[in-house]
Amino acid sequence: MSDAPHSTKAEFDFVVVSNRLPVDRVTDSDGVASWTRSPGGLVTALEPVMREADGAWVGWGGQPDLTIDPFENDGIHIVPVDLSAADIEEFYEGFSNDTLWPLYHDVIAPPAYHREWWESYVRVNQRFADAAAAASAQGAVVWVQDYQLQLVPRMLRESRPDLTIGFFNHIPFPPYGIFSQLPWRLQIIEGLLGADVIGFQRVADAGNFLRAVRRLTSFPTRNPAIEVSSAGQPTRRVVARAFPISIDAKSFEELAREPRIQERAREIREGLGNPRTVMLGVDRLDYTKGIGHRLKAFGELLAEGRVNVEDVTLVQVASPSRERVAAYMQLRDEIELTVGRINGDFATMSHTAISYHHHGYPRDEMVALYLAADVLLVTALRDGMNLVAKEYVASRFDDDGVLVLSEFTGASDELKKALLINPHDIDGVKDAILQAIAMPAKERATRMRSLRKRVLENDVSRWSSNFLHTLEQARASRYDRISPVQLPDELEWTVDRRWSD
Ligand code: GDG
């Protein structure tokens, strides 16, 4: 079955592989299906590269048992991978979202280890690898995205040694003490080492990965290179380093500058009863985002009378996520109970304490919310990057607004002029909220200007071109040996072993 014109071409010089395709299948009231582009940053970043290189995108269409031939959508060749209902349960909701996700986020929730989930992960990774191999022309560049597909680089390397293979991990890579829990830790490391370049969000993530390589293999390493040898194969050099992801910053600024968006921002404030301060949280409803910590801090400030419900409102957008995974159902109950309690205790007839929204909003509405918010609260307990922080900054062309940002986000490595917080330290979060509310306009502008410079300069197109440039270089030096002077010395081994325990 197919809803779109078939693609005539079958092999491409540039192939992106991700769990989800960059398009969503929508069915109209007459039951006619079509595909619309999903508005993610990755699509925006890779679109120009895709067009220039005549690229293809391999991924799952988002619905079970949907067998669809490759087709073209708005200049991008789409190669769908079919997942059955059982694959979704075991590979996606199981191993990806209930094993790897909690394990890679500091075991905030306990990871579940099930052998049948792992077997499904291997099978589905092989299916993605086969689809990518079939879509790749001789000598093509293949860029694999994220933790759902960590075995694909090695699988591709085995079937197609002619390819140049990149991998980018959008979520953190955990310290060895945590990663080592995984019964299949060695297979994951070997899977990733099939790539020529392995990208991470933070320098610390790349460091954790290199330490795991040292602990689990005997491959020589010298930051950022690893010398990988396997029987019957020439020794290869693999590069593992940080490439912090970003957003299409200009498009956020452009939207924010539109008068209709600014008018909408005013309407939002009015609808909230024009409080002096609007605080905002925008997150997928996920236990890594620290939404409960944020609510606790705000609730205590209200209870202690240090903020007044007439003066300060918190808008919390919690977009629905992974609703069939038990930990997410429980989280939703907990968050909504807390919101209900705080509103019950503190709301007045004219002012609610927390305006809570369990839906997704269109991009326009998100930008209007960013403009309406005096303070953005990002309290993630662990987050690969956190794009919401960067979107807020990019939208604030007026150099106003205060970003309160968790140290446990990748974004905090770059956005040093935010008010940085440890979300576990509730008193510290409360102090930062009070500081943000009281911050003089001049200081807000100075901080925001510095944050904006960083985000506008390092946008997502720079991220993708940096990665692809490094991949190009890695292809050229794949068989260069790590020079003898660069071989790991005893000191490095000792230090690494001591700190990674
Ligand atoms: C993973 C990593 C890393 C959210 N609600 C709505 C909406 N969103 C958009 C935001 C933002 C994106 O979703 C969320 O990105 P984050 O980076 O904040 O978080 P994750 O979804 O966990 O993403 C993360 C990222 O990958 C990229 O590498 O930064 O660490 O976990 O763009 O705006 N967008 C719209 N309506 C919503 O209701 N339109």
XYZ file of C-alpha atoms and ligand atoms in Angstrom:
540
model
C 0.000 0.000 0.000
C 1.240 3.501 -0.700
C -0.222 6.995 -0.374
C 2.373 8.935 -2.312
C 4.186 8.889 -5.641
C 6.834 6.184 -5.727
C 10.434 7.197 -5.760
C 12.079 5.903 -8.921
C 15.623 6.163 -7.643
C 16.779 3.443 -5.241
C 20.343 4.346 -4.179
C 21.545 7.582 -2.658
C 24.873 9.234 -1.769
C 23.621 10.588 1.566
C 21.323 8.592 3.847
C 19.932 9.572 7.251
C 18.610 6.775 9.468
C 16.431 7.590 12.471
C 13.780 5.739 14.428
C 11.022 8.087 13.225
C 10.701 9.445 9.715
C 10.620 13.233 9.355
C 7.029 12.953 8.066
C 3.742 12.054 9.770
C 0.933 10.156 8.099
C -2.390 11.944 8.411
C -5.774 10.661 7.301
C -8.496 13.152 6.329
C -12.240 12.825 7.008
C -12.711 10.851 3.769
C -10.091 8.337 4.911
C -7.497 9.565 2.395
C -3.976 9.354 3.792
C -1.175 11.800 3.069
C 2.165 12.751 4.610
C 3.042 16.045 6.270
C 6.500 17.176 7.268
C 7.021 17.015 11.045
C 8.453 20.309 12.206
C 11.510 18.976 14.105
C 14.880 20.696 14.210
C 16.675 17.700 12.724
C 14.633 17.934 9.526
C 15.318 21.659 9.259
C 19.024 21.080 9.810
C 19.364 18.299 7.308
C 16.989 19.597 4.650
C 19.602 21.695 2.781
C 22.143 18.843 2.967
C 19.473 16.413 1.805
C 18.576 18.525 -1.203
C 22.176 19.219 -2.168
C 23.259 15.592 -1.887
C 20.021 14.115 -3.221
C 19.591 12.264 0.067
C 17.232 9.648 1.469
C 15.734 9.291 4.940
C 15.209 5.806 6.385
C 12.844 5.427 9.364
C 9.583 4.201 10.828
C 6.318 5.859 9.757
C 4.898 5.996 13.302
C 2.095 3.439 12.929
C 2.194 -0.348 13.393
C 2.155 -2.752 10.463
C 2.281 -0.087 7.788
C 4.074 -1.495 4.764
C 4.797 1.337 2.392
C 7.049 1.603 -0.642
C 9.691 4.329 -0.723
C 8.289 7.666 -1.908
C 9.262 11.264 -2.323
C 7.999 14.005 -0.020
C 8.798 17.608 -0.784
C 12.173 16.836 -2.316
C 13.231 14.210 0.263
C 13.273 10.509 -0.581
C 11.535 8.609 2.174
C 12.331 4.946 2.845
C 9.856 3.536 5.386
C 10.831 0.695 7.741
C 7.936 -1.473 8.877
C 7.446 -2.136 12.623
C 4.846 -4.607 13.865
C 2.790 -4.047 17.022
C 5.121 -6.518 18.794
C 8.233 -4.608 17.586
C 6.774 -1.396 18.950
C 6.113 -3.023 22.302
C 9.487 -4.746 22.653
C 11.998 -2.706 20.633
C 10.528 0.776 21.054
C 8.453 1.005 24.228
C 10.471 -1.782 25.871
C 14.207 -1.749 25.180
C 14.472 1.835 23.865
C 12.167 3.614 26.290
C 12.135 1.387 29.370
C 15.722 0.062 29.345
C 18.057 2.481 27.542
C 16.226 5.742 28.272
C 16.275 5.404 32.102
C 19.762 3.829 32.071
C 21.211 6.683 30.013
C 19.482 9.301 32.219
C 21.214 8.448 35.490
C 18.701 5.681 36.359
C 16.210 8.338 37.537
C 13.654 5.552 36.965
C 14.726 1.912 37.264
C 15.651 0.384 33.880
C 13.970 -2.943 33.057
C 16.164 -5.662 31.587
C 14.341 -8.275 29.501
C 16.096 -10.661 27.153
C 13.200 -10.752 24.717
C 13.297 -6.914 24.466
C 17.004 -7.128 23.669
C 16.367 -9.766 20.991
C 13.761 -7.494 19.441
C 16.234 -4.558 19.574
C 18.798 -6.637 17.644
C 16.215 -7.758 15.064
C 14.809 -4.290 14.478
C 18.281 -2.701 14.301
C 19.148 -5.273 11.638
C 16.026 -4.292 9.694
C 17.023 -0.607 9.791
C 20.589 -1.531 8.773
C 19.333 -3.620 5.837
C 17.044 -0.820 4.670
C 19.891 1.709 4.953
C 22.287 -0.593 3.065
C 19.747 -1.064 0.281
C 19.226 2.708 -0.006
C 22.958 3.546 -0.076
C 24.939 3.987 -3.271
C 28.552 2.760 -3.435
C 30.691 4.901 -1.085
C 27.677 6.791 0.348
C 27.646 8.701 3.644
C 25.153 7.279 6.162
C 24.244 9.225 9.304
C 22.514 7.150 12.006
C 20.575 9.002 14.724
C 20.115 8.162 18.368
C 19.948 5.480 21.024
C 17.268 3.335 19.379
C 19.755 2.389 16.636
C 23.109 1.848 18.355
C 23.760 -1.501 16.653
C 23.184 -0.157 13.148
C 26.722 1.236 12.580
C 28.377 -2.163 13.064
C 25.691 -4.021 11.107
C 26.160 -1.597 8.227
C 29.947 -1.797 8.405
C 29.754 -5.582 8.104
C 27.470 -5.598 5.087
C 28.813 -2.433 3.429
C 32.479 -1.668 4.218
C 32.452 0.921 1.409
C 30.190 3.299 3.397
C 31.205 6.231 5.572
C 29.142 5.923 8.741
C 28.321 8.591 11.332
C 26.304 8.179 14.536
C 24.852 10.900 16.772
C 23.528 10.202 20.259
C 20.857 12.775 21.195
C 20.657 11.707 24.833
C 23.416 11.534 27.465
C 25.921 8.677 27.535
C 26.107 7.464 31.149
C 29.170 7.049 33.379
C 30.624 3.543 33.295
C 29.390 2.722 36.809
C 25.834 3.015 35.461
C 26.377 1.807 31.881
C 27.976 -1.371 33.184
C 24.577 -2.515 34.545
C 23.496 -3.269 30.990
C 23.761 -7.009 30.308
C 24.470 -6.201 26.625
C 26.979 -3.391 27.278
C 29.723 -4.885 25.106
C 27.402 -5.421 22.142
C 26.305 -1.769 22.350
C 29.909 -0.525 22.390
C 30.806 -2.786 19.487
C 27.689 -1.656 17.633
C 28.643 2.015 17.961
C 32.284 1.382 17.041
C 31.109 0.383 13.570
C 30.857 4.140 12.874
C 33.690 6.394 11.656
C 32.494 9.260 13.866
C 30.383 8.945 17.024
C 28.906 12.264 18.142
C 27.680 13.186 21.619
C 25.998 16.271 23.067
C 28.554 17.034 25.800
C 32.278 16.600 26.266
C 31.392 14.582 29.386
C 29.276 12.137 27.332
C 32.144 11.524 24.903
C 34.425 11.000 27.934
C 32.013 8.453 29.424
C 31.917 6.595 26.121
C 35.724 6.515 25.796
C 36.001 5.183 29.343
C 33.466 2.440 28.556
C 35.527 1.506 25.482
C 38.651 1.250 27.656
C 36.919 -0.847 30.276
C 35.245 -3.250 27.881
C 37.735 -3.626 25.021
C 41.479 -3.674 24.546
C 41.389 -1.089 21.754
C 43.986 1.663 22.144
C 42.385 5.081 22.652
C 43.685 8.585 22.569
C 40.988 11.190 22.970
C 39.127 11.588 20.605
C 40.334 8.553 18.590
C 39.929 4.811 19.124
C 41.837 2.216 17.118
C 39.413 -0.601 16.359
C 40.614 -3.958 15.109
C 38.618 -7.066 14.366
C 39.589 -10.375 12.796
C 40.042 -10.199 9.048
C 39.453 -6.422 8.955
C 42.035 -3.661 8.613
C 42.517 -1.626 11.793
C 40.241 1.437 11.701
C 40.350 4.775 13.442
C 37.076 5.899 15.023
C 36.495 9.428 16.338
C 34.226 10.002 19.385
C 33.623 13.612 20.400
C 31.050 16.249 21.327
C 28.902 18.119 18.787
C 26.324 20.049 20.843
C 23.089 20.187 18.856
C 21.169 23.416 18.348
C 18.035 24.846 16.739
C 17.120 26.809 13.648
C 17.526 29.989 15.725
C 16.683 32.485 12.978
C 13.298 30.919 12.296
C 12.346 31.325 15.991
C 13.440 34.967 15.974
C 11.559 35.620 12.729
C 8.347 34.182 14.137
C 8.744 36.150 17.356
C 9.115 39.369 15.365
C 5.744 38.861 13.671
C 3.144 41.307 15.067
C 0.444 38.584 15.206
C 2.674 36.465 17.503
C 3.360 39.452 19.758
C -0.368 40.185 19.882
C -0.978 36.561 20.856
C 1.644 36.874 23.618
C -0.272 39.868 25.029
C -3.520 37.896 24.862
C -1.930 35.013 26.759
C -0.843 37.356 29.574
C -4.268 38.936 29.682
C -5.917 35.529 29.843
C -3.805 34.783 32.905
C -5.101 37.935 34.627
C -2.038 40.058 33.738
C 0.164 38.879 36.601
C 3.390 40.804 37.159
C 5.448 37.690 36.370
C 4.635 34.807 34.040
C 6.867 31.781 34.491
C 6.872 29.013 31.900
C 7.837 25.346 31.691
C 7.690 23.423 28.379
C 8.544 19.752 28.423
C 7.509 16.391 27.134
C 5.844 14.808 30.158
C 8.956 12.817 31.068
C 10.494 11.927 34.443
C 13.867 13.279 33.287
C 12.514 16.831 33.018
C 12.214 17.515 36.765
C 8.656 18.881 36.493
C 7.867 17.657 40.018
C 10.928 19.456 41.456
C 9.802 22.690 39.761
C 6.282 22.357 41.157
C 7.618 21.626 44.640
C 9.772 24.758 44.620
C 6.913 26.943 43.369
C 4.414 25.387 45.793
C 6.728 26.061 48.752
C 7.264 29.681 47.700
C 3.474 30.157 47.609
C 3.024 28.378 50.933
C 5.692 30.519 52.600
C 4.129 33.705 51.210
C 7.360 34.570 49.388
C 5.420 34.806 46.148
C 1.801 35.775 45.787
C -0.625 34.060 43.399
C -1.888 37.455 42.192
C 1.643 38.382 41.133
C 3.157 35.198 39.740
C 1.650 32.496 37.509
C 3.380 29.348 36.294
C 2.304 28.079 32.865
C 3.274 24.437 32.446
C 2.992 22.821 29.012
C 3.504 19.084 29.472
C 3.185 17.522 26.046
C 1.915 13.931 26.025
C 4.694 11.363 25.684
C 5.119 7.542 25.717
C 1.682 7.142 27.208
C 1.736 3.347 27.062
C 4.851 3.012 29.260
C 3.907 2.452 32.935
C 6.450 4.909 34.401
C 4.945 7.684 32.253
C 1.374 6.894 33.340
C 2.458 7.067 36.964
C 4.346 10.321 36.391
C 1.271 11.916 34.822
C -0.829 10.969 37.853
C 1.767 12.394 40.253
C 2.206 15.665 38.366
C -1.512 16.237 37.930
C -2.190 15.469 41.606
C 0.446 18.028 42.617
C -0.881 20.688 40.211
C -4.414 20.086 41.538
C -3.242 20.408 45.157
C -1.292 23.612 44.562
C -4.155 25.193 42.628
C -6.649 24.013 45.244
C -4.581 25.552 48.023
C -3.573 28.854 46.430
C -5.730 29.830 43.432
C -8.179 32.712 43.783
C -11.301 33.361 41.688
C -9.247 35.619 39.409
C -5.823 33.924 39.421
C -4.677 30.334 39.116
C -1.267 29.391 40.475
C -0.465 26.909 37.720
C -1.966 26.968 34.255
C -1.378 23.343 33.250
C -1.726 22.022 29.691
C -1.374 18.385 28.740
C -1.288 18.937 24.969
C 1.036 19.753 22.161
C 0.762 23.225 20.624
C 1.616 24.540 17.168
C 4.986 26.235 16.819
C 3.348 29.725 16.603
C 1.707 29.253 19.982
C 4.986 28.037 21.509
C 6.788 31.171 20.353
C 3.952 33.370 21.656
C 4.327 31.589 25.017
C 8.097 32.210 24.980
C 7.439 35.919 24.392
C 4.771 36.021 27.091
C 7.045 34.423 29.703
C 9.229 36.592 31.942
C 11.002 33.489 33.218
C 11.609 30.080 31.623
C 12.167 27.248 34.100
C 14.253 24.291 32.876
C 14.753 21.953 35.812
C 15.733 18.708 34.032
C 17.425 16.088 36.225
C 19.329 14.909 33.157
C 18.885 16.069 29.549
C 21.095 15.518 26.489
C 20.770 19.154 25.411
C 17.314 20.735 26.060
C 16.254 22.594 22.961
C 13.463 24.446 24.767
C 16.092 26.592 26.544
C 17.639 27.539 23.188
C 14.240 28.217 21.582
C 13.323 30.620 24.417
C 16.575 32.516 23.983
C 16.267 32.633 20.165
C 12.716 34.010 20.452
C 13.672 36.857 22.821
C 14.733 39.394 20.186
C 13.711 42.036 22.756
C 16.698 40.995 24.961
C 14.307 40.399 27.829
C 13.356 37.324 29.866
C 15.306 35.222 32.365
C 16.402 31.639 31.776
C 16.646 29.427 34.862
C 18.576 26.381 33.677
C 19.528 23.065 35.237
C 23.226 22.203 35.329
C 22.244 18.713 34.267
C 21.320 19.769 30.729
C 23.756 19.808 27.822
C 22.629 23.400 27.187
C 24.200 24.530 30.476
C 27.688 23.909 29.025
C 27.043 26.758 26.611
C 24.450 29.003 28.262
C 26.556 30.189 31.158
C 24.665 33.474 31.578
C 21.493 31.672 32.577
C 20.717 31.313 36.286
C 22.202 27.839 36.688
C 20.562 25.582 39.244
C 20.844 22.127 40.762
C 17.205 20.950 40.552
C 17.701 18.540 43.474
C 18.454 21.531 45.708
C 14.906 22.801 46.177
C 16.031 25.780 48.290
C 18.485 26.706 45.527
C 15.700 26.501 42.921
C 13.475 28.707 45.091
C 16.257 31.292 45.444
C 16.834 31.277 41.674
C 13.108 31.792 41.035
C 13.067 34.763 43.422
C 16.228 36.152 41.828
C 14.681 35.792 38.359
C 11.455 37.519 39.424
C 13.342 40.420 40.986
C 16.087 40.774 38.370
C 16.500 44.386 37.177
C 15.838 45.044 33.464
C 19.461 45.975 32.831
C 20.815 42.695 34.140
C 18.161 40.742 32.226
C 19.224 42.452 29.000
C 22.949 41.891 29.605
C 22.434 38.200 30.303
C 19.992 37.664 27.434
C 22.274 39.396 24.909
C 25.092 37.035 25.811
C 22.822 33.974 25.623
C 21.444 35.074 22.264
C 24.873 35.587 20.765
C 25.746 32.013 21.619
C 22.516 30.462 20.279
C 22.344 32.524 17.080
C 25.985 31.829 16.219
C 25.838 28.115 16.943
C 22.683 27.124 15.156
C 21.644 23.710 13.940
C 23.057 24.140 10.450
C 26.481 24.755 11.994
C 25.979 21.580 14.055
C 25.234 19.421 11.016
C 27.996 20.925 8.901
C 30.540 20.436 11.730
C 29.520 16.822 12.096
C 29.551 16.081 8.377
C 32.884 17.850 7.916
C 34.417 15.729 10.694
C 32.940 12.647 9.043
C 34.513 13.614 5.719
C 37.914 14.009 7.433
C 37.464 10.709 9.256
C 36.785 8.925 5.989
C 40.073 10.277 4.627
C 42.080 9.190 7.692
C 40.205 5.967 8.496
C 43.248 3.748 8.124
C 45.793 6.137 9.662
C 47.166 4.548 12.796
C 47.141 6.461 16.054
C 50.788 7.542 16.078
C 52.952 5.741 18.669
C 53.451 8.922 20.690
C 49.685 9.183 20.951
C 49.139 5.702 22.356
C 47.534 5.864 25.790
C 50.111 6.223 28.478
C 49.966 4.569 31.867
C 48.970 7.791 33.565
C 45.851 8.174 31.448
C 44.867 4.591 32.156
C 45.334 5.053 35.886
C 43.384 8.286 36.058
C 40.549 6.939 33.920
C 40.233 3.749 35.859
C 40.212 5.561 39.171
C 37.531 8.105 38.214
C 35.249 5.808 36.345
C 34.640 3.350 39.166
C 15.824 14.779 22.861
C 16.763 14.822 24.073
C 17.853 16.838 23.076
C 7.592 20.230 23.120
N 6.282 20.401 23.333
C 5.803 20.980 22.210
C 6.841 21.160 21.309
N 7.930 20.677 21.885
C 9.252 20.693 21.235
C 10.143 21.746 21.828
C 11.514 21.197 21.448
C 11.293 19.686 21.462
O 9.894 19.455 21.397
C 11.800 19.089 22.748
O 13.184 19.061 22.672
P 14.075 18.900 23.979
O 15.481 19.061 23.579
O 13.649 19.929 24.978
O 13.769 17.459 24.584
P 13.524 15.930 24.031
O 12.209 15.809 23.367
O 13.682 15.089 25.241
O 14.685 15.653 22.947
C 17.185 16.262 24.321
C 16.992 16.617 21.849
O 16.602 15.253 21.718
C 17.726 17.032 20.566
O 18.944 16.382 20.415
O 18.030 18.220 23.273
O 18.087 16.315 25.415
O 16.125 14.295 25.230
O 11.866 21.565 20.141
O 9.828 22.993 21.281
N 6.710 21.727 20.096
C 5.469 22.132 19.732
N 4.401 21.972 20.567
C 4.520 21.412 21.800
O 3.558 21.302 22.543
N 5.308 22.704 18.532
